Amino acid sequence: MRSSTSRPRARGEAPERPTTITGGATGQVLVRGELSVETPQGVRAETRVVLCGCGRSRLRPYCDHTGPCGQ
């Protein structure tokens, strides 16, 4: 299942350089760049993600907006 906060690398989409990591106001971690994200289903290549900062997401490491960091 793909989170709405994660997008597959679009064909021809260049990742941002340098990679940026920004803390969201509610605790989310916003990351853009050339990324390899370890998930329970395996490693995924991404160009941008919103990661859970509170540990309550059912889609960890991605934020599913159900915990306090997604409010």
Short mmCIF file of C-alpha atoms in Angstrom, two decimals:
data_model
loop_
_atom_site.label_atom_id
_atom_site.label_comp_id
_atom_site.label_asym_id
_atom_site.label_seq_id
_atom_site.Cartn_x
_atom_site.Cartn_y
_atom_site.Cartn_z
CA MET A 1 0.00 0.00 0.00
CA ARG A 2 1.40 3.37 -0.96
CA SER A 3 0.98 6.32 1.34
CA SER A 4 -0.42 9.54 -0.03
CA THR A 5 2.65 11.21 1.42
CA SER A 6 4.99 9.11 -0.65
CA ARG A 7 5.23 9.31 -4.41
CA PRO A 8 7.02 6.90 -6.70
CA ARG A 9 9.91 8.40 -8.59
CA ALA A 10 8.34 9.75 -11.75
CA ARG A 11 10.06 8.82 -14.96
CA GLY A 12 12.53 11.58 -15.64
CA GLU A 13 12.01 13.30 -12.29
CA ALA A 14 15.36 14.43 -10.96
CA PRO A 15 15.78 14.37 -7.19
CA GLU A 16 16.59 17.62 -5.44
CA ARG A 17 20.27 18.19 -4.81
CA PRO A 18 21.40 18.56 -2.19
CA THR A 19 18.99 16.43 -0.19
CA THR A 20 16.94 18.52 2.23
CA ILE A 21 15.42 17.50 5.56
CA THR A 22 12.90 19.79 7.22
CA GLY A 23 10.98 19.35 10.44
CA GLY A 24 7.27 20.02 10.07
CA ALA A 25 5.48 22.19 12.61
CA THR A 26 3.68 19.17 14.08
CA GLY A 27 6.66 16.79 14.15
CA GLN A 28 6.61 15.29 10.68
CA VAL A 29 9.94 14.98 8.89
CA LEU A 30 9.87 16.24 5.29
CA VAL A 31 12.66 14.84 3.11
CA ARG A 32 13.47 15.62 -0.55
CA GLY A 33 16.35 14.24 -2.58
CA GLU A 34 17.70 10.92 -3.82
CA LEU A 35 16.39 8.61 -1.11
CA SER A 36 16.38 4.93 -0.19
CA VAL A 37 13.71 4.27 2.45
CA GLU A 38 13.69 0.99 4.37
CA THR A 39 10.12 -0.28 4.86
CA PRO A 40 8.71 -3.61 6.09
CA GLN A 41 8.18 -4.46 2.39
CA GLY A 42 11.79 -3.69 1.48
CA VAL A 43 13.88 -0.74 0.34
CA ARG A 44 12.13 1.82 -1.86
CA ALA A 45 13.63 4.54 -4.03
CA GLU A 46 11.89 7.88 -3.46
CA THR A 47 12.44 11.52 -4.35
CA ARG A 48 10.26 12.99 -1.57
CA VAL A 49 8.62 11.64 1.55
CA VAL A 50 6.86 12.72 4.74
CA LEU A 51 8.12 10.55 7.58
CA CYS A 52 6.38 9.97 10.91
CA GLY A 53 7.92 11.83 13.82
CA CYS A 54 5.67 10.47 16.59
CA GLY A 55 5.92 6.71 15.96
CA ARG A 56 2.13 6.15 15.77
CA SER A 57 1.70 5.79 12.01
CA ARG A 58 0.46 2.44 10.71
CA LEU A 59 2.53 3.06 7.57
CA ARG A 60 5.85 3.66 9.31
CA PRO A 61 8.28 5.05 8.41
CA TYR A 62 5.78 7.15 6.41
CA CYS A 63 3.35 9.49 8.17
CA ASP A 64 -0.31 8.47 7.70
CA HIS A 65 -1.57 11.64 9.46
CA THR A 66 -3.34 9.74 12.28
CA GLY A 67 -0.96 10.55 15.14
CA PRO A 68 -0.09 13.88 16.70
CA CYS A 69 2.59 14.63 14.09
CA GLY A 70 0.01 14.40 11.31
CA GLN A 71 -2.52 16.79 12.85
#
